[in-house]
Coordinates of C-alpha atoms in Angstrom, one line a residue:
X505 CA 0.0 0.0 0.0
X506 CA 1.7 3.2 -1.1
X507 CA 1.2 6.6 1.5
X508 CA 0.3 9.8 0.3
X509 CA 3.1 12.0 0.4
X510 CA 1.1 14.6 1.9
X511 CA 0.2 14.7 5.5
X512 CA -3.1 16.4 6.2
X513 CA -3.0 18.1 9.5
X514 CA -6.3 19.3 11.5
X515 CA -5.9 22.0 14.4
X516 CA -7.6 25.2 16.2
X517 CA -6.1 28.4 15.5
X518 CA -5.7 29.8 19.0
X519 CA -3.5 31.4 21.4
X520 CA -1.2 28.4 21.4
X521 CA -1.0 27.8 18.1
X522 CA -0.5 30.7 15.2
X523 CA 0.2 30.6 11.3
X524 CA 1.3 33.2 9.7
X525 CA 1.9 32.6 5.6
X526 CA 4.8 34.4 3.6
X527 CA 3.0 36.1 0.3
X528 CA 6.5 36.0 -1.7
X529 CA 7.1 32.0 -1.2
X530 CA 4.0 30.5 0.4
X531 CA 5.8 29.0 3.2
X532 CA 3.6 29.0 6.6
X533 CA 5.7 30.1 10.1
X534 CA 4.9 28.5 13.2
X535 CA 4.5 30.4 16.6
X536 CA 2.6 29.0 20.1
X537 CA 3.2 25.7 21.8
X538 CA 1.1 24.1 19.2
X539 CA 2.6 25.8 16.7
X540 CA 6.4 24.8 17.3
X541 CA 5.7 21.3 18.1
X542 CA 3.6 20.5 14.7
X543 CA 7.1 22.5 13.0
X544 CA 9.1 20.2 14.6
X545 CA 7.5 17.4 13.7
X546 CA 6.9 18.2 10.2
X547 CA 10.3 19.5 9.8
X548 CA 11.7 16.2 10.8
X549 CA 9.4 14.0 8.7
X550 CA 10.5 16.2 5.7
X551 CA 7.5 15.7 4.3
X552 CA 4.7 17.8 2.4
X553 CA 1.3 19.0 4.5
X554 CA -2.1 20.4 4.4
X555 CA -3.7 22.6 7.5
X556 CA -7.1 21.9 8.1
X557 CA -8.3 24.2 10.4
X558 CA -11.9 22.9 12.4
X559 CA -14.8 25.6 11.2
X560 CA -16.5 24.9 14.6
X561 CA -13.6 25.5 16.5
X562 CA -13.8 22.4 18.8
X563 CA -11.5 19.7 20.1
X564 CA -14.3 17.0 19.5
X565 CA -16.8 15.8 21.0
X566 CA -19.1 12.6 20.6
X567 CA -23.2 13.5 19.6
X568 CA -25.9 11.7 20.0
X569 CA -26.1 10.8 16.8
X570 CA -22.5 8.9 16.9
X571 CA -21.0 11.5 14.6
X572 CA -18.0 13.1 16.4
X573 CA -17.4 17.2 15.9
X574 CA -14.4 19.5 16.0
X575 CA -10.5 18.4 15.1
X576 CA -12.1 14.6 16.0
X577 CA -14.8 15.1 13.7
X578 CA -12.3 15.5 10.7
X579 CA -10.8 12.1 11.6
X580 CA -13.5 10.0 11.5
X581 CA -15.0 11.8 8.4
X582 CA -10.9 11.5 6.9
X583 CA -10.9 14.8 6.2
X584 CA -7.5 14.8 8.1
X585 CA -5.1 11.9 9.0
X586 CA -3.6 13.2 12.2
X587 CA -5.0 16.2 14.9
X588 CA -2.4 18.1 16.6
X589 CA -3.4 20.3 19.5
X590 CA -3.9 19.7 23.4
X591 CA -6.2 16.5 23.1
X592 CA -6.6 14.2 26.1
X593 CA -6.7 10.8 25.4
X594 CA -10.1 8.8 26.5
X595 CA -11.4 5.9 26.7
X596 CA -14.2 7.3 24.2
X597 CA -11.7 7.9 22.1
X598 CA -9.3 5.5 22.0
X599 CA -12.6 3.3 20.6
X600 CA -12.7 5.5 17.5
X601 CA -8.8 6.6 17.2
X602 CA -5.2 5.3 17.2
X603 CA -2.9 7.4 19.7
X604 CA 0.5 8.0 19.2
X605 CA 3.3 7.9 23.0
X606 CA 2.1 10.8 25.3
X607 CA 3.7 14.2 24.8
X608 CA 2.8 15.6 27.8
X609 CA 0.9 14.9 31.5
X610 CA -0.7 17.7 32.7
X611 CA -4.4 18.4 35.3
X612 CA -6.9 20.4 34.9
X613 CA -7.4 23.3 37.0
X614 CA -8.5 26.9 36.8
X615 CA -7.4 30.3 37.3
X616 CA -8.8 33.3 38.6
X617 CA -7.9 37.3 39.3
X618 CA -6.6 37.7 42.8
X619 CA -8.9 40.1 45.0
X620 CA -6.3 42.5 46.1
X621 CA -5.9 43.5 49.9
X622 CA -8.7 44.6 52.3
X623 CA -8.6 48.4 52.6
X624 CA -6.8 49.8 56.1
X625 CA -9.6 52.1 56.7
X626 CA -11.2 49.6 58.3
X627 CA -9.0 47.8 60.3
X628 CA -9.9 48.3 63.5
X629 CA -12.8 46.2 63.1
X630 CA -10.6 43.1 61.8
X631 CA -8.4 41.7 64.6
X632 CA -11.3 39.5 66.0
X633 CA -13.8 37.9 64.2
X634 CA -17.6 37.9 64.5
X635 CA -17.9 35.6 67.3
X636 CA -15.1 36.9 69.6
X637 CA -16.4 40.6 69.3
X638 CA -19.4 38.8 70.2
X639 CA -18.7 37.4 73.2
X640 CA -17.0 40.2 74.0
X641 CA -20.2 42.1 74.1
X642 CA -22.0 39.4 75.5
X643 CA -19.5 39.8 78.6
X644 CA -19.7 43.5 79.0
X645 CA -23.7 43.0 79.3
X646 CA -23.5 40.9 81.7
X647 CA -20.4 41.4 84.4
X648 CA -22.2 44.5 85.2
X649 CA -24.5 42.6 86.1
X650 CA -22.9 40.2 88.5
X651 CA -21.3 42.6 90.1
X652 CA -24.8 44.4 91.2
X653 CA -25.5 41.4 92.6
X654 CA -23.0 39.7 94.3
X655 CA -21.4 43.1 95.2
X656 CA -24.3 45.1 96.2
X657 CA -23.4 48.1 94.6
X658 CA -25.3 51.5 95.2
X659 CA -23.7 52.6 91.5
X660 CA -26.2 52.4 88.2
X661 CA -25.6 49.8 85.8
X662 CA -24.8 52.2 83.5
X663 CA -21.7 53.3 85.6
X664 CA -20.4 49.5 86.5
X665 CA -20.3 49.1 82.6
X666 CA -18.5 51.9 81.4
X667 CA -15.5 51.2 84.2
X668 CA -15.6 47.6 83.0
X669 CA -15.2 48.9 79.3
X670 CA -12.2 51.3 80.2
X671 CA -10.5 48.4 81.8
X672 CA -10.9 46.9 78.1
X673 CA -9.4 50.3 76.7
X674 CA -6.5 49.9 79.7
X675 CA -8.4 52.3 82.3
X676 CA -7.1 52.1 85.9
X677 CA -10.2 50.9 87.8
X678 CA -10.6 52.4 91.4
X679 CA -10.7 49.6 94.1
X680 CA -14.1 50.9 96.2
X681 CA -14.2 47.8 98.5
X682 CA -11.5 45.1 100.2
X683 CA -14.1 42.8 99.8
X684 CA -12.7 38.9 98.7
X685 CA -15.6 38.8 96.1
X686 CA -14.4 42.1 94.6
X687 CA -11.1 41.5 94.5
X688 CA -11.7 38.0 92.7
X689 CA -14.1 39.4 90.0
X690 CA -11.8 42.5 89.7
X691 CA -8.5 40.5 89.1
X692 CA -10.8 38.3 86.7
X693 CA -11.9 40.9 84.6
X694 CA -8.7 42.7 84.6
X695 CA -6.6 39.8 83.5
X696 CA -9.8 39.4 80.8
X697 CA -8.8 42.9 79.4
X698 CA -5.2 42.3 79.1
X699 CA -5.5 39.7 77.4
X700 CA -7.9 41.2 75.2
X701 CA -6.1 44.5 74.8
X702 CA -3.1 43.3 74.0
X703 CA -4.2 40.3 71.5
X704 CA -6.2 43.4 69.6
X705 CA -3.1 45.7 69.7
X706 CA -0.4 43.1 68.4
X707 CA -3.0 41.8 65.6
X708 CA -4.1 45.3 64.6
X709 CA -0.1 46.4 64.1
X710 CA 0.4 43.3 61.9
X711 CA -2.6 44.2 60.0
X712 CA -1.5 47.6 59.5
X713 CA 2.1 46.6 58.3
X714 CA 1.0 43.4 55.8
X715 CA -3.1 44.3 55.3
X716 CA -4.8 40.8 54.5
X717 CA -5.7 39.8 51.7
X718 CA -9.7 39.3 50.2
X719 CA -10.4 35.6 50.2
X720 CA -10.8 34.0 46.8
X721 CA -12.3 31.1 45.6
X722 CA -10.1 28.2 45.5
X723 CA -11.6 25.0 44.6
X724 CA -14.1 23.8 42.1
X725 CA -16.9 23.7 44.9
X726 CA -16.3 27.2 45.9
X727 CA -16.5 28.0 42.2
X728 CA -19.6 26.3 41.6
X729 CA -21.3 27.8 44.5
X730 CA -20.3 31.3 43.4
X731 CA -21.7 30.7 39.6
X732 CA -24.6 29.7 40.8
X733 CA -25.3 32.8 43.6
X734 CA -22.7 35.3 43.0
X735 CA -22.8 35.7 39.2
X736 CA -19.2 34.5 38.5
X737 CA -18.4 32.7 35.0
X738 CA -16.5 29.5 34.3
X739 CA -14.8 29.6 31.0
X740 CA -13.9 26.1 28.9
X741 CA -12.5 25.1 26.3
X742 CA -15.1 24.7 23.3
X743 CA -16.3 20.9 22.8
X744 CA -13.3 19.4 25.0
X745 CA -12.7 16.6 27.1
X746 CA -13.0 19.6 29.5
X747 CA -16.6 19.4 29.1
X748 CA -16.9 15.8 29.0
X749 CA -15.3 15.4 32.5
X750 CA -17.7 17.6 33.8
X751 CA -20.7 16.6 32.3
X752 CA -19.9 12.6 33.8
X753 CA -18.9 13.8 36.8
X754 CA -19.6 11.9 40.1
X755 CA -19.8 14.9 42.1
X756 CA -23.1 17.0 41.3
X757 CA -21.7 20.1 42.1
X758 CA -19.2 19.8 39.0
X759 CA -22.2 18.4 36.7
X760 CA -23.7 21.3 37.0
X761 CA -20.9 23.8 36.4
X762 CA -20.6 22.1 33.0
X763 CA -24.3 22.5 32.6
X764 CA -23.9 26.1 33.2
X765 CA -21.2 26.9 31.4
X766 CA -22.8 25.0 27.9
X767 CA -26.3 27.0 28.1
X768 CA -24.6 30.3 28.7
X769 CA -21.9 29.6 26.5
X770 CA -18.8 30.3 28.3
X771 CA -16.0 29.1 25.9
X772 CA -12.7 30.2 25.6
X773 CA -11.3 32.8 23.4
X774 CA -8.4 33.1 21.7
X775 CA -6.5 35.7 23.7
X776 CA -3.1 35.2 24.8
X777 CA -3.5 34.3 28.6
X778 CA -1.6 37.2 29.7
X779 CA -4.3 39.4 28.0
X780 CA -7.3 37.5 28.5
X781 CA -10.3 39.5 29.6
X782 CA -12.0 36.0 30.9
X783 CA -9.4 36.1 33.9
X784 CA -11.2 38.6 36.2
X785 CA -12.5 39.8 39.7
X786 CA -15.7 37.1 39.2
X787 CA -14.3 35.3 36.1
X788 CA -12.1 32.0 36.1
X789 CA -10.8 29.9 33.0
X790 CA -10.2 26.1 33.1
X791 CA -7.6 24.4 31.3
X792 CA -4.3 22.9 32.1
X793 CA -2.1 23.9 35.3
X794 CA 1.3 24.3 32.6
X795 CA -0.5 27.0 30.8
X796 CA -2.1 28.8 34.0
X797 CA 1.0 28.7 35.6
X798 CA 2.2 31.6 32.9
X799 CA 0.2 34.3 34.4
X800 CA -1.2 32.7 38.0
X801 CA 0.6 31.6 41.0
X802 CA 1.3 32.6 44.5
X803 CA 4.0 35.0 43.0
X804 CA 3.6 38.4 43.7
X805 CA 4.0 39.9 40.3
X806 CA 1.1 37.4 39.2
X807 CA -2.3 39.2 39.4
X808 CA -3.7 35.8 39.1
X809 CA -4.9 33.4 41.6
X810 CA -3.8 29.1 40.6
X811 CA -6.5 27.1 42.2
X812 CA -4.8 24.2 43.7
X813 CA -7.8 21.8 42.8
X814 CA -7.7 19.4 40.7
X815 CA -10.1 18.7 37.9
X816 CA -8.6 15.5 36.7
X817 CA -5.2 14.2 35.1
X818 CA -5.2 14.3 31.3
X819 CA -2.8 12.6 29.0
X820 CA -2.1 14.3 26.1
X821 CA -1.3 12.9 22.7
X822 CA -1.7 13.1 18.9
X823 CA -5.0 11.1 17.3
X824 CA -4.9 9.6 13.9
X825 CA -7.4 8.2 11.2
X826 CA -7.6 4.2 12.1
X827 CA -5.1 3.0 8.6
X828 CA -3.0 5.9 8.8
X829 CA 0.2 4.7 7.1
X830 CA 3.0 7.3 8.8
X831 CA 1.6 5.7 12.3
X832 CA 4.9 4.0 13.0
X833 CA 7.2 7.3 12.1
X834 CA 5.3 9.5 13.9
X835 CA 5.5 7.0 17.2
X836 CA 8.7 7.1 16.7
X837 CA 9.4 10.5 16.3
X838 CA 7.3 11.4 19.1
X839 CA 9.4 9.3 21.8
X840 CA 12.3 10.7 20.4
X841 CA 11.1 14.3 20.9
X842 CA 10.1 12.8 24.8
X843 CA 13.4 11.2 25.0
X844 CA 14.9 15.0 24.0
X845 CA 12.9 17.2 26.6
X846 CA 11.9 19.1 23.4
X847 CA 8.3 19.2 24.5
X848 CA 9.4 21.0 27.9
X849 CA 12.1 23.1 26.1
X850 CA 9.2 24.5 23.8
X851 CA 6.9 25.2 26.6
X852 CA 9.5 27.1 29.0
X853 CA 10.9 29.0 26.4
X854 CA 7.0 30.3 25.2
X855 CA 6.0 31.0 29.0
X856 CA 9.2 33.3 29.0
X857 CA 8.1 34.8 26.0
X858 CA 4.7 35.4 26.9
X859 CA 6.1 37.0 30.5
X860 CA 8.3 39.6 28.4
X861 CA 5.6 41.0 26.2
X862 CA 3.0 41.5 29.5
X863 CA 3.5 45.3 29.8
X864 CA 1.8 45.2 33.5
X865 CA 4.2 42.3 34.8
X866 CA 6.9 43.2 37.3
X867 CA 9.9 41.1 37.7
X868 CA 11.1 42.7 40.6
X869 CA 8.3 43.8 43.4
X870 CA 10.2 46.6 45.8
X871 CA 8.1 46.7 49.1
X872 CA 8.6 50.5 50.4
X873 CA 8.4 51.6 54.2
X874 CA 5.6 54.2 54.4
X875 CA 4.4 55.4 57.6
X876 CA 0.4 55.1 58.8
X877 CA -1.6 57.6 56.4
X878 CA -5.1 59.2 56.8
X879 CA -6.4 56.6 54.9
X880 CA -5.2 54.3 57.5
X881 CA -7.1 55.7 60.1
X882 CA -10.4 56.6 58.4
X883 CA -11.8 54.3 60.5
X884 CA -11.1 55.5 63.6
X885 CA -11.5 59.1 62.6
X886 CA -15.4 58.1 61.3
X887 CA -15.9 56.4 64.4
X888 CA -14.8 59.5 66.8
X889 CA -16.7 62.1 64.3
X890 CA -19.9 60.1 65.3
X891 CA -19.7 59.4 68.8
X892 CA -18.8 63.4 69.0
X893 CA -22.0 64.1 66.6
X894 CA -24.1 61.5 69.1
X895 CA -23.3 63.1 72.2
X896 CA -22.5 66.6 71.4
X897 CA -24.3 68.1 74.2
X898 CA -21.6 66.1 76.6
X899 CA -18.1 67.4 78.1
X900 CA -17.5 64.0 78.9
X901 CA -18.5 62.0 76.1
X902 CA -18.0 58.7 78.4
X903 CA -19.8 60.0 81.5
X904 CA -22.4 58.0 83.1
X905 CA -24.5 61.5 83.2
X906 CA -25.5 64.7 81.6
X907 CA -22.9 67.2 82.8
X908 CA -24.8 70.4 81.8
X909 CA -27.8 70.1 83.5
X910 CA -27.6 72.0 86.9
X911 CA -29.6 70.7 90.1
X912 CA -30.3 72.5 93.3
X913 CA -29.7 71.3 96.2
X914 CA -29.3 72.1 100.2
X915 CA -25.4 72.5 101.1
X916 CA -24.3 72.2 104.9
X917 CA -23.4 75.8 105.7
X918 CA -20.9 75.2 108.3
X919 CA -18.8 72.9 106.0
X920 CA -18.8 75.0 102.5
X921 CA -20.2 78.3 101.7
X922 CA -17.6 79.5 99.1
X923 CA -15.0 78.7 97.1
X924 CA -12.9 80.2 94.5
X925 CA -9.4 78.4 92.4
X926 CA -6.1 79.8 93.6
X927 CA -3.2 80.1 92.0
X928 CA 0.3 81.7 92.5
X929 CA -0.3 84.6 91.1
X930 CA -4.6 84.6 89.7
X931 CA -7.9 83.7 91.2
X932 CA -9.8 81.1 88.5
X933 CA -13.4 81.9 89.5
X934 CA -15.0 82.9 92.4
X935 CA -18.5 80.8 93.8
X936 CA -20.4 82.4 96.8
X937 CA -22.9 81.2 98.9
X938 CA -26.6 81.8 98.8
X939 CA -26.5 82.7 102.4
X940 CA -27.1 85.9 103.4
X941 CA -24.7 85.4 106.9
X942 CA -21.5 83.3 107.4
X943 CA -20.5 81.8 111.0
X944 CA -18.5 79.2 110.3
X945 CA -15.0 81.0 111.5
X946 CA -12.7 78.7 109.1
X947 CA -14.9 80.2 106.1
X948 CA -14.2 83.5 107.3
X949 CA -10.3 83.4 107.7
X950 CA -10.4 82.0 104.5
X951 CA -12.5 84.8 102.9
X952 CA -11.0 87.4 104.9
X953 CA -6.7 86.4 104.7
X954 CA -7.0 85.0 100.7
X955 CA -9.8 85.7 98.7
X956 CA -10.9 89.4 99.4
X957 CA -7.1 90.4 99.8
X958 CA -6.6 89.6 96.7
X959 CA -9.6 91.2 94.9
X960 CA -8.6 94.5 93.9
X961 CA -4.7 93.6 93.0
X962 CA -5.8 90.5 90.6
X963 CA -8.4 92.2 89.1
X964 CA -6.9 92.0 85.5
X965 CA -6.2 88.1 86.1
X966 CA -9.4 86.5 86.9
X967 CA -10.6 84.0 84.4
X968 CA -13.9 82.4 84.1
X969 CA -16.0 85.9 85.4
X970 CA -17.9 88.7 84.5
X971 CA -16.2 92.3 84.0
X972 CA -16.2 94.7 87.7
X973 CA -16.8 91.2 89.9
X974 CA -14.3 92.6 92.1
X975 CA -16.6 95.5 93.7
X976 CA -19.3 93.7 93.8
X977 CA -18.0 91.2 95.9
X978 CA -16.4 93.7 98.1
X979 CA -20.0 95.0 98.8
X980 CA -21.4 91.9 99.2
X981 CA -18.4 91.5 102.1
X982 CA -19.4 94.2 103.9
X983 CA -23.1 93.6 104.0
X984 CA -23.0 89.9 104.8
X985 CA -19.4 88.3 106.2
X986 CA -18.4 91.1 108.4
X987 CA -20.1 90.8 111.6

C-alpha cells in the first residue's frame, strides 16, 4: 500500500497555536506551543502537509447521533489523517482513534484574578472575628451585672459598665471595696482585658504593616457555588474533554458547572493568557495547570490566583485516522522528541516569552516603608466624628450622666459656703454662697486672709468671670461676712 506523500494536519487556531503565511514563497511560520511542536515534527518528517483548520472550533466531541465534531470530527470523516493540538486521550476515544506515545501529562485546574488587599480604613474592626467581638459584648452586658449582685453596689448599671469597658481600653479601675468577692471578679476581669487588649493591639499592628488579603475562591466547589449565587463565570474550552469530564462527573456540584457553562456559552477565546479578559474579579478559565502557571501563582507579580484543585489528570497525545500509514514514524518521532525534553524546552521558552511581552508584569516587586496615612485611620476618625455628633451636648463624652444640667440642692453651711481656684499669682473663678450670713469662722479666715485680699490687685487676672466682679464682691463682704 503506497502513502500519500502529503500529510493532512487538522488543528484550532488559538492562542497556542499561530500561522502566519509568507505572500512572496507561500511557506507557513509557526508560533505557540502548538505551533512549534507540529514545525518540529513536520520538519523532521521532511514531508509535504495540508492545514485543516476545524470551522466549529472544537476539540471533539461525541453527539448523540454517533458522529463526532471538532479536530475529532475531521478524523473519523478522513478529512485529516492526524490532529495536533492539546487533546486528552479517552477511553471514548481510543474506541474510535489510534494514539501516538504521550507528549505531555498535565491536570486540569482553573485560574482566577486575585482580589487585592482589604482596605486599612477599616482595620480596627478586623483583629477579631464575629464571634469573639461577640462574646465580647455578651461579657460587658453581663459582668455589670454580676457585680450588682454579688457586690451590692449602690452605683447604676450604667456606671459599672462603662469602668468595666475602660479596663478593656487599659483604664485604671478604682478599688471601692476590700471585699474577697471584689477583689476576685476585679483581678478576673482585669486579667480578661489584658488579654484582650493586648491580642487586639499586636494583631491590629500586623494588620496595619502586611493588610490581609480578600479571600478568593479556591476549589471547584467554591466555584460552583459562586456561579450559581454570586454571578461569576467559568470559562472552557469549546467541545473538550474539558466538558466531558464535567458533564460525567460523580460529584453534582461539578455536573452542574458544566451544565452552566454550555447554556450560557462560556468558551474560551483566543487571547493570549496574559491578555485575557475572561481572567477577572468574578471570572475563572479552566484548562491545564502548565498554561495557568504563565500568568497565576502565588508569585507576587502574578495578578492571578492558581486554584490548587484538581479537575482531573489528562494525557495528552496526537489522534490519527484508524489505517493511517506514517503511524509507526510519527510514534517514533514522538518518543524521540520525549526522550529529548523538546516538548518542555518549547513550553519554557514560550512562557518566558509570553512573560516579556506583558506590559503590566513586574519582575522585581520593591516593598517601600511608608508610615500610617489618613487613609489608614479613616476608620477610627469616622468612628470619633460620630460618637462626637451622638453626644454633642456632653463634656464627657464617656460619662455615666448629663454634665450640663444643673440641680439644686441644700449644702451644709458650716462645711462650705464658698470657694474660689487659687493660683500663684490669679484667682480662677470665684462661687459664693446663697447665704445671706456666714458663722463658720474657718470660712471667714479663708474669705477674709486669701480671697478678698486679693480682689482688687488680681483684678486684671481672673478668668472664668464677669467684668467689675471685684466691687461687687467687696460690697457683698461688707453687708453679709463682716459681723
Amino acid at each position: 500500500m503506497l502513502c500519500p506523500p502529503v500529510i493532512r494536519v487538522t488543528t484550532l487556531l488559538t492562542r497556542d497555536m499561530k500561522v502566519i503565511k509568507n505572500e512572496g514563497d507561500g511557506k507557513m511560520q509557526f508560533f505557540g506551543i502548538i505551533g512549534r511542536l507540529l514545525d518540529t515534527i513536520l520538519t523532521a518528517t521532511n514531508m509535504q502537509f495540508e492545514l485543516i483548520v476545524a470551522e466549529d472550533q472544537e476539540w471533539g466531541r461525541l453527539t448523540a447521533d454517533g458522529n463526532w465534531t471538532g479536530m475529532i470530527g475531521k478524523l473519523q470523516r478522513n478529512e485529516a489523517d492526524i490532529a495536533l493540538h492539546f487533546i486528552g486521550v479517552t477511553e471514548q476515544r481510543n474506541a474510535f482513534f489510534d494514539f501516538s506515545p504521550v507528549f505531555s501529562i498535565d491536570d486540569l485546574t482553573f485560574a482566577i484574578q486575585k482580589p487585592g488587599t482589604f482596605p486599612t480604613s477599616m482595620t480596627f474592626i478586623r483583629p477579631f472575628d464575629s464571634v469573639i467581638w461577640l462574646v465580647m459584648l455578651i461579657c460587658l452586658i453581663l459582668m455589670p451585672l454580676v457585680f450588682l449582685l454579688l457586690l451590692s453596689m449602690k452605683h447604676s448599671y450604667s456606671h459599672v459598665q462603662l469602668i468595666l469597658l475602660g479596663a478593656l481600653l487599659r483604664q485604671p479601675m478604682r478599688a471601692n471595696s476590700t471585699s474577697t468577692i471584689f477583689r476576685i471578679l476585679t483581678s478576673s476581669w482585669l486579667i480578661f482585658a489584658l488579654i484582650t487588649s493586648f491580642s487586639y493591639s499586636a494583631v491590629l499592628l500586623s494588620l496595619l504593616t502586611v493588610p490581609p488579603e480578600i479571600p478568593v475562591v479556591r476549589n471547584f466547589k467554591e466555584l460552583s457555588e459562586a456561579v450559581l449565587k454570586e454571578n461569576y463565570k467559568c470559562f472552557v474550552p469549546r467541545g473538550s474533554t474539558v466538558l466531558d469530564i464535567l458533564a460525567k462527573h460523580e460529584k453534582e456540584y461539578l455536573r452542574i458547572l458544566g451544565q452552566v457553562a454550555v447554556e450560557r456559552g462560556w468558551y474560551l477565546s483566543g487571547h493570549p493568557l496574559t491578555q485575557s479578559p475572561q481572567i477577572g474579579a468574578r471570572s475563572a478559565i479552566v484548562t491545564t495547570r502548565t498554561l495557568l502557571q504563565i500568568v497565576a501563582g502565588p508569585e507576587e507579580w502574578k495578578n492571578h490566583f492558581l486554584s490548587q484543585d484538581t479537575l482531573s489528570n489528562l494525557n495528552f497525545a496526537i489522534p490519527m485516522r484508524k489505517g493511517f500509514c506514517h503511524k509507526r514514524k510519527l510514534n517514533t518521532l514522538v518518543s524521540r522528541l520525549n526522550s529529548a525534553g523538546l516538548y518542555k524546552q518549547i513550553v519554557s521558552e514560550e512562557s518566558f516569552k509570553l512573560w516579556l511581552v506583558a506590559s503590566d508584569r513586574r519582575r522585581i516587586v520593591i516593598r517601600k516603608r511608608k508610615p500610617l496615612s489618613c487613609e489608614d485611620l479613616t476608620g477610627a476618625f469616622v468612628s470619633l466624628l460620630i460618637n462626637g455628633v451622638h453626644n454633642g451636648d456632653n463634656i464627657r463624652i464617656w460619662g455615666s450622666q448629663q454634665p450640663n444640667v444643673w440641680k439644686t440642692s441644700e449644702t451644709v453651711t458650716n462645711l462650705m459656703s464658698g470657694g474660689s481656684g487659687l493660683m500663684r499669682d490669679r484667682i480662677v473663678g470665684s462661687i459664693f454662697p446663697m447665704e445671706r450670713t456666714v458663722t463658720d469662722p474657718f470660712i471667714l479666715i479663708y474669705l477674709n486672709s486669701i480671697v478678698f485680699s486679693q480682689l482688687l490687685s488680681l483684678q486684671s487676672n481672673v478668668i472664668d468671670v464677669p467684668a467689675g466682679w471685684c466691687l461687687t464682691a467687696l460690697e457683698f463682704r461688707r453687708s453679709s461676712f463682716l459681723r
